[in-house]
C-alpha positions as a Python dict, from the first residue, in 0.01 Angstrom:
ca = {
    (1, 'M'): (0, 0, 0),
    (2, 'L'): (28, -260, 273),
    (3, 'P'): (-326, -328, 394),
    (4, 'G'): (-364, -276, 764),
    (5, 'W'): (-13, -134, 801),
    (6, 'G'): (-61, 194, 602),
    (7, 'L'): (282, 155, 438),
    (8, 'T'): (305, 395, 149),
    (9, 'M'): (613, 521, -29),
    (10, 'H'): (639, 814, 197),
    (11, 'T'): (587, 631, 518),
    (12, 'A'): (846, 372, 406),
    (13, 'V'): (1096, 661, 357),
    (14, 'V'): (1023, 798, 706),
    (15, 'A'): (1047, 451, 861),
    (16, 'A'): (1382, 395, 693),
    (17, 'I'): (1526, 721, 820),
    (18, 'V'): (1407, 646, 1175),
    (19, 'L'): (1536, 283, 1160),
    (20, 'V'): (1872, 394, 1031),
    (21, 'S'): (1896, 639, 1313),
    (22, 'L'): (1796, 366, 1566),
    (23, 'S'): (2057, 132, 1408),
    (24, 'I'): (2343, 394, 1438),
    (25, 'G'): (2243, 486, 1791),
    (26, 'T'): (2220, 135, 1936),
    (27, 'R'): (2568, 50, 1791),
    (28, 'L'): (2704, 276, 2059),
    (29, 'I'): (2574, 45, 2331),
    (30, 'R'): (2800, -255, 2411),
    (31, 'R'): (2522, -499, 2482),
    (32, 'R'): (2406, -808, 2303),
    (33, 'W'): (2046, -687, 2272),
    (34, 'A'): (2182, -367, 2124),
    (35, 'R'): (2370, -537, 1855),
    (36, 'V'): (2077, -748, 1761),
    (37, 'T'): (1844, -442, 1760),
    (38, 'S'): (2100, -242, 1549),
    (39, 'A'): (2117, -531, 1295),
    (40, 'A'): (1744, -576, 1283),
    (41, 'A'): (1683, -198, 1255),
    (42, 'W'): (1935, -180, 965),
    (43, 'E'): (1784, -468, 768),
    (44, 'T'): (1439, -333, 817),
    (45, 'A'): (1545, 14, 708),
    (46, 'L'): (1698, -139, 393),
    (47, 'I'): (1378, -324, 306),
    (48, 'C'): (1174, 0, 371),
    (49, 'A'): (1407, 179, 136),
    (50, 'V'): (1384, -77, -128),
    (51, 'Y'): (1007, -82, -96),
    (52, 'A'): (1000, 294, -137),
    (53, 'L'): (1230, 270, -446),
    (54, 'W'): (1000, -6, -588),
    (55, 'Q'): (698, 216, -550),
    (56, 'L'): (883, 519, -700),
    (57, 'V'): (1021, 331, -1000),
    (58, 'G'): (687, 152, -1053),
    (59, 'D'): (501, 485, -1059),
    (60, 'M'): (757, 612, -1312),
    (61, 'A'): (755, 302, -1525),
    (62, 'R'): (382, 249, -1549),
    (63, 'T'): (296, 558, -1721),
    (64, 'R'): (196, 419, -2065),
    (65, 'V'): (-144, 287, -2149),
    (66, 'T'): (-127, 260, -2532),
    (67, 'G'): (-160, -96, -2648),
    (68, 'G'): (-239, -234, -2307),
    (69, 'I'): (-573, -387, -2425),
    (70, 'S'): (-435, -527, -2738),
    (71, 'H'): (-143, -689, -2548),
    (72, 'G'): (-397, -846, -2305),
    (73, 'F'): (-579, -985, -2601),
    (74, 'A'): (-253, -1117, -2735),
    (75, 'V'): (-180, -1301, -2423),
    (76, 'W'): (-530, -1445, -2406),
    (77, 'N'): (-513, -1563, -2765),
    (78, 'F'): (-173, -1723, -2718),
    (79, 'E'): (-297, -1909, -2418),
    (80, 'R'): (-582, -2047, -2633),
    (81, 'A'): (-346, -2133, -2914),
    (82, 'I'): (-133, -2356, -2680),
    (83, 'H'): (-450, -2493, -2518),
    (84, 'M'): (-403, -2351, -2163),
    (85, 'P'): (-701, -2364, -1933),
    (86, 'S'): (-940, -2078, -1960),
    (87, 'E'): (-943, -1822, -1678),
    (88, 'A'): (-1306, -1743, -1759),
    (89, 'G'): (-1387, -2113, -1718),
    (90, 'L'): (-1224, -2124, -1378),
    (91, 'Q'): (-1405, -1817, -1268),
    (92, 'R'): (-1751, -1951, -1374),
    (93, 'L'): (-1702, -2255, -1140),
    (94, 'F'): (-1669, -2035, -837),
    (95, 'L'): (-1885, -1728, -920),
    (96, 'P'): (-2195, -1888, -757),
    (97, 'H'): (-1992, -1929, -438),
    (98, 'H'): (-2000, -1571, -305),
    (99, 'T'): (-1813, -1637, 14),
    (100, 'T'): (-1520, -1809, -171),
    (101, 'I'): (-1506, -1519, -425),
    (102, 'Q'): (-1499, -1253, -149),
    (103, 'G'): (-1240, -1438, 42),
    (104, 'A'): (-1031, -1461, -272),
    (105, 'N'): (-1067, -1087, -309),
    (106, 'L'): (-944, -1031, 44),
    (107, 'Y'): (-657, -1268, 0),
    (108, 'Y'): (-546, -1084, -322),
    (109, 'A'): (-549, -752, -127),
    (110, 'G'): (-397, -850, 195),
    (111, 'A'): (-168, -1158, 155),
    (112, 'H'): (77, -1029, -97),
    (113, 'L'): (288, -780, 95),
    (114, 'N'): (209, -911, 433),
    (115, 'S'): (344, -1260, 343),
    (116, 'M'): (666, -1100, 221),
    (117, 'W'): (725, -916, 545),
    (118, 'I'): (641, -1236, 747),
    (119, 'F'): (879, -1431, 528),
    (120, 'L'): (1167, -1190, 571),
    (121, 'V'): (1126, -1155, 942),
    (122, 'W'): (1117, -1537, 977),
    (123, 'L'): (1427, -1568, 755),
    (124, 'W'): (1617, -1309, 939),
    (125, 'S'): (1531, -1433, 1284),
    (126, 'R'): (1556, -1816, 1217),
    (127, 'H'): (1800, -1855, 930),
    (128, 'R'): (2016, -1532, 922),
    (129, 'D'): (2295, -1704, 720),
    (130, 'E'): (2052, -1737, 436),
    (131, 'Y'): (1893, -1397, 473),
    (132, 'T'): (2122, -1180, 242),
    (133, 'R'): (2095, -1425, -46),
    (134, 'W'): (1723, -1442, -45),
    (135, 'R'): (1677, -1076, 19),
    (136, 'N'): (1883, -1009, -294),
    (137, 'I'): (1670, -1246, -487),
    (138, 'V'): (1366, -1065, -384),
    (139, 'V'): (1520, -733, -495),
    (140, 'F'): (1639, -869, -826),
    (141, 'S'): (1327, -1054, -926),
    (142, 'T'): (1101, -757, -835),
    (143, 'G'): (1330, -531, -1036),
    (144, 'F'): (1295, -769, -1340),
    (145, 'C'): (922, -761, -1303),
    (146, 'L'): (908, -379, -1302),
    (147, 'L'): (1123, -378, -1631),
    (148, 'V'): (876, -617, -1796),
    (149, 'Q'): (575, -416, -1660),
    (150, 'M'): (690, -106, -1854),
    (151, 'I'): (513, -282, -2144),
    (152, 'P'): (142, -225, -2067),
    (153, 'V'): (-65, -544, -2048),
    (154, 'A'): (-423, -539, -1945),
    (155, 'P'): (-559, -795, -1703),
    (156, 'P'): (-835, -1042, -1807),
    (157, 'R'): (-1099, -835, -1620),
    (158, 'F'): (-1037, -548, -1868),
    (159, 'L'): (-1094, -751, -2178),
    (160, 'H'): (-1460, -737, -2292),
    (161, 'G'): (-1596, -1050, -2460),
    (162, 'I'): (-1385, -1315, -2292),
    (163, 'G'): (-1622, -1372, -2005),
    (164, 'V'): (-1397, -1268, -1714),
    (165, 'I'): (-1552, -1040, -1446),
    (166, 'D'): (-1377, -791, -1220),
    (167, 'T'): (-1477, -974, -897),
    (168, 'P'): (-1309, -731, -650),
    (169, 'L'): (-1504, -443, -815),
    (170, 'L'): (-1824, -652, -809),
    (171, 'Y'): (-1814, -689, -430),
    (172, 'H'): (-1673, -337, -361),
    (173, 'Q'): (-1330, -481, -249),
    (174, 'S'): (-1109, -357, -526),
    (175, 'V'): (-767, -206, -437),
    (176, 'Y'): (-769, -33, -769),
    (177, 'G'): (-1102, 107, -830),
    (178, 'A'): (-1276, 140, -1170),
    (179, 'F'): (-1115, 128, -1508),
    (180, 'G'): (-1026, 503, -1522),
    (181, 'E'): (-866, 512, -1181),
    (182, 'T'): (-486, 435, -1149),
    (183, 'I'): (-513, 301, -1509),
    (184, 'A'): (-144, 274, -1573),
    (185, 'Q'): (-81, 69, -1265),
    (186, 'Q'): (-362, -168, -1360),
    (187, 'L'): (-201, -232, -1697),
    (188, 'S'): (88, -408, -1533),
    (189, 'A'): (-58, -758, -1527),
    (190, 'M'): (248, -919, -1697),
    (191, 'P'): (419, -1055, -1495),
    (192, 'S'): (232, -1124, -1174),
    (193, 'V'): (450, -1012, -875),
    (194, 'H'): (189, -1182, -651),
    (195, 'V'): (280, -1516, -806),
    (196, 'G'): (647, -1442, -830),
    (197, 'W'): (686, -1355, -460),
    (198, 'A'): (467, -1670, -372),
    (199, 'V'): (714, -1893, -582),
    (200, 'L'): (1006, -1730, -417),
    (201, 'I'): (876, -1773, -59),
    (202, 'A'): (782, -2139, -130),
    (203, 'W'): (1129, -2207, -283),
    (204, 'A'): (1311, -2043, 5),
    (205, 'V'): (1118, -2203, 282),
    (206, 'I'): (1133, -2547, 136),
    (207, 'T'): (1517, -2536, 65),
    (208, 'V'): (1615, -2341, 382),
    (209, 'S'): (1390, -2485, 666),
    (210, 'P'): (1450, -2839, 798),
    (211, 'S'): (1101, -2858, 947),
    (212, 'P'): (868, -3127, 804),
    (213, 'W'): (597, -2860, 825),
    (214, 'R'): (778, -2641, 560),
    (215, 'W'): (580, -2796, 273),
    (216, 'L'): (268, -2619, 400),
    (217, 'V'): (409, -2308, 235),
    (218, 'L'): (288, -2466, -91),
    (219, 'V'): (-68, -2386, 32),
    (220, 'H'): (8, -2012, 5),
    (221, 'L'): (150, -2056, -342),
    (222, 'T'): (-146, -2255, -457),
    (223, 'L'): (-396, -2006, -304),
    (224, 'T'): (-203, -1725, -465),
    (225, 'V'): (-218, -1872, -816),
    (226, 'F'): (-586, -1957, -769),
    (227, 'V'): (-673, -1606, -628),
    (228, 'V'): (-497, -1396, -888),
    (229, 'T'): (-682, -1590, -1157),
    (230, 'V'): (-1021, -1640, -1016),
    (231, 'T'): (-1048, -1272, -937),
    (232, 'G'): (-969, -1168, -1294),
    (233, 'N'): (-645, -992, -1212),
    (234, 'H'): (-400, -1210, -1403),
    (235, 'F'): (-356, -1466, -1676),
    (236, 'W'): (-195, -1800, -1609),
    (237, 'L'): (101, -1680, -1828),
    (238, 'D'): (160, -1384, -1595),
    (239, 'G'): (238, -1629, -1310),
    (240, 'V'): (465, -1843, -1545),
    (241, 'A'): (654, -1535, -1651),
    (242, 'A'): (705, -1419, -1291),
    (243, 'A'): (829, -1769, -1180),
    (244, 'A'): (1084, -1763, -1467),
    (245, 'L'): (1209, -1423, -1357),
    (246, 'V'): (1241, -1555, -997),
    (247, 'V'): (1468, -1839, -1143),
    (248, 'L'): (1667, -1575, -1335),
    (249, 'A'): (1705, -1369, -1021),
    (250, 'F'): (1829, -1678, -838),
    (251, 'Y'): (2105, -1736, -1086),
    (252, 'V'): (2195, -1366, -1095),
    (253, 'E'): (2239, -1377, -716),
    (254, 'R'): (2457, -1684, -746),
    (255, 'L'): (2668, -1512, -1008),
    (256, 'R'): (2703, -1193, -785),
    (257, 'S'): (2804, -1409, -491),
    (258, 'F'): (3059, -1602, -697),
    (259, 'A'): (3210, -1287, -843),
    (260, 'G'): (3217, -1116, -503),
    (261, 'T'): (3403, -1412, -356),
    (262, 'A'): (3650, -1430, -648),
    (263, 'L'): (3719, -1052, -620),
    (264, 'R'): (3776, -1073, -243),
    (265, 'E'): (4017, -1364, -292),
    (266, 'R'): (4200, -1177, -564),
    (267, 'V'): (4240, -872, -341),
    (268, 'V'): (4367, -1071, -51),
    (269, 'T'): (4622, -1249, -269),
    (270, 'R'): (4756, -916, -398),
    (271, 'L'): (4773, -761, -45),
    (272, 'R'): (4936, -1069, 108),
    (273, 'P'): (5300, -984, -3),
    (274, 'L'): (5248, -634, 136),
    (275, 'V'): (5182, -754, 480),
    (276, 'P'): (5517, -798, 677),
    (277, 'A'): (5568, -1149, 807),
    (278, 'P'): (5576, -1182, 1192),
    (279, 'Q'): (5923, -1180, 1332),
    (280, 'S'): (6040, -1480, 1526),
    (281, 'E'): (6138, -1412, 1890),
    (282, 'A'): (6512, -1422, 1977),
    (283, 'V'): (6612, -1722, 2172),
}
C-alpha cells in the first residue's frame, strides 16, 4: 500500500480504468493540452495496471513459508563467512538514538513507493524520450525480484539469537504487524525491492539529468540502504542481489530495444518493394 495515498490493488485497477477512459476521451479533442493529458493519463493508467499486477502476482507468489527461517540463517551465515559487516552491529550503534530509529521506520514505510511515483512523474515530464526505457527497466527488475521472492527468506528481525530487533514493531510503526500476520509477505526479504528501486532511480537520474544537483539522488540511495538494514528488514546481501537484478533488467531492456529496432527495419525492408514508386510528371 502506498502510505498516504491509499493505493491498493483494487484502487489501482479502478484508477487504471478511469485513466484509460480519460485518455480515450481526450484524444477526441484537437488541442495541445488534450494531447498532453491523454498521454499522461495513458502512462499513469499503465503504471497503475502494472502496480496492480505486481500486487496480485506477489500475493500469489508469496504463499510458501517452509524454509524461510533456515534460508534467513543461511544468508546470515554466508555474510559472516565472507566477512561482511554485521547488521546487528549497525543496529546497536543507533538503537540508543530513538528519534533516528523512528525516522528510519517512517522512511522505510513511506519513501519506497512514493519515491518511485515522484521519479516516474519527473522522468515523464522532463525527459520523456527516456521514459519508456526506464519504465520498462522498472517493470523487468521488479518482475525478477518477484521471481526470486518465491523462495521464502526471513528478514534479520525474524532470526532469534543474532541480535537484530524489529524496530518498527518496537515503536508501533510496523507496516507488517507481528510475526503471524501477513507471514508469507514478510518472508520475501531476498532481494530488497526497496534497495533495487533506489539503485534504479539513482542510476537513471545521474545518467539522464544534466543538472549538477543530480548527484543528490545518492542521498536517497544511501538512506534506503541504511534504513532497510538498521530497521532489521533486510540483510546487506538483499540489497546486493536487488542491484544485480536491476543491472540484468537494464541489459534485458537494451536487448529488447535492439531486437525491436532490428525487427522494424526488417519489416520495412521487406515491404519497400511492395510500395509503388512515385510516377514522374509528364513534361
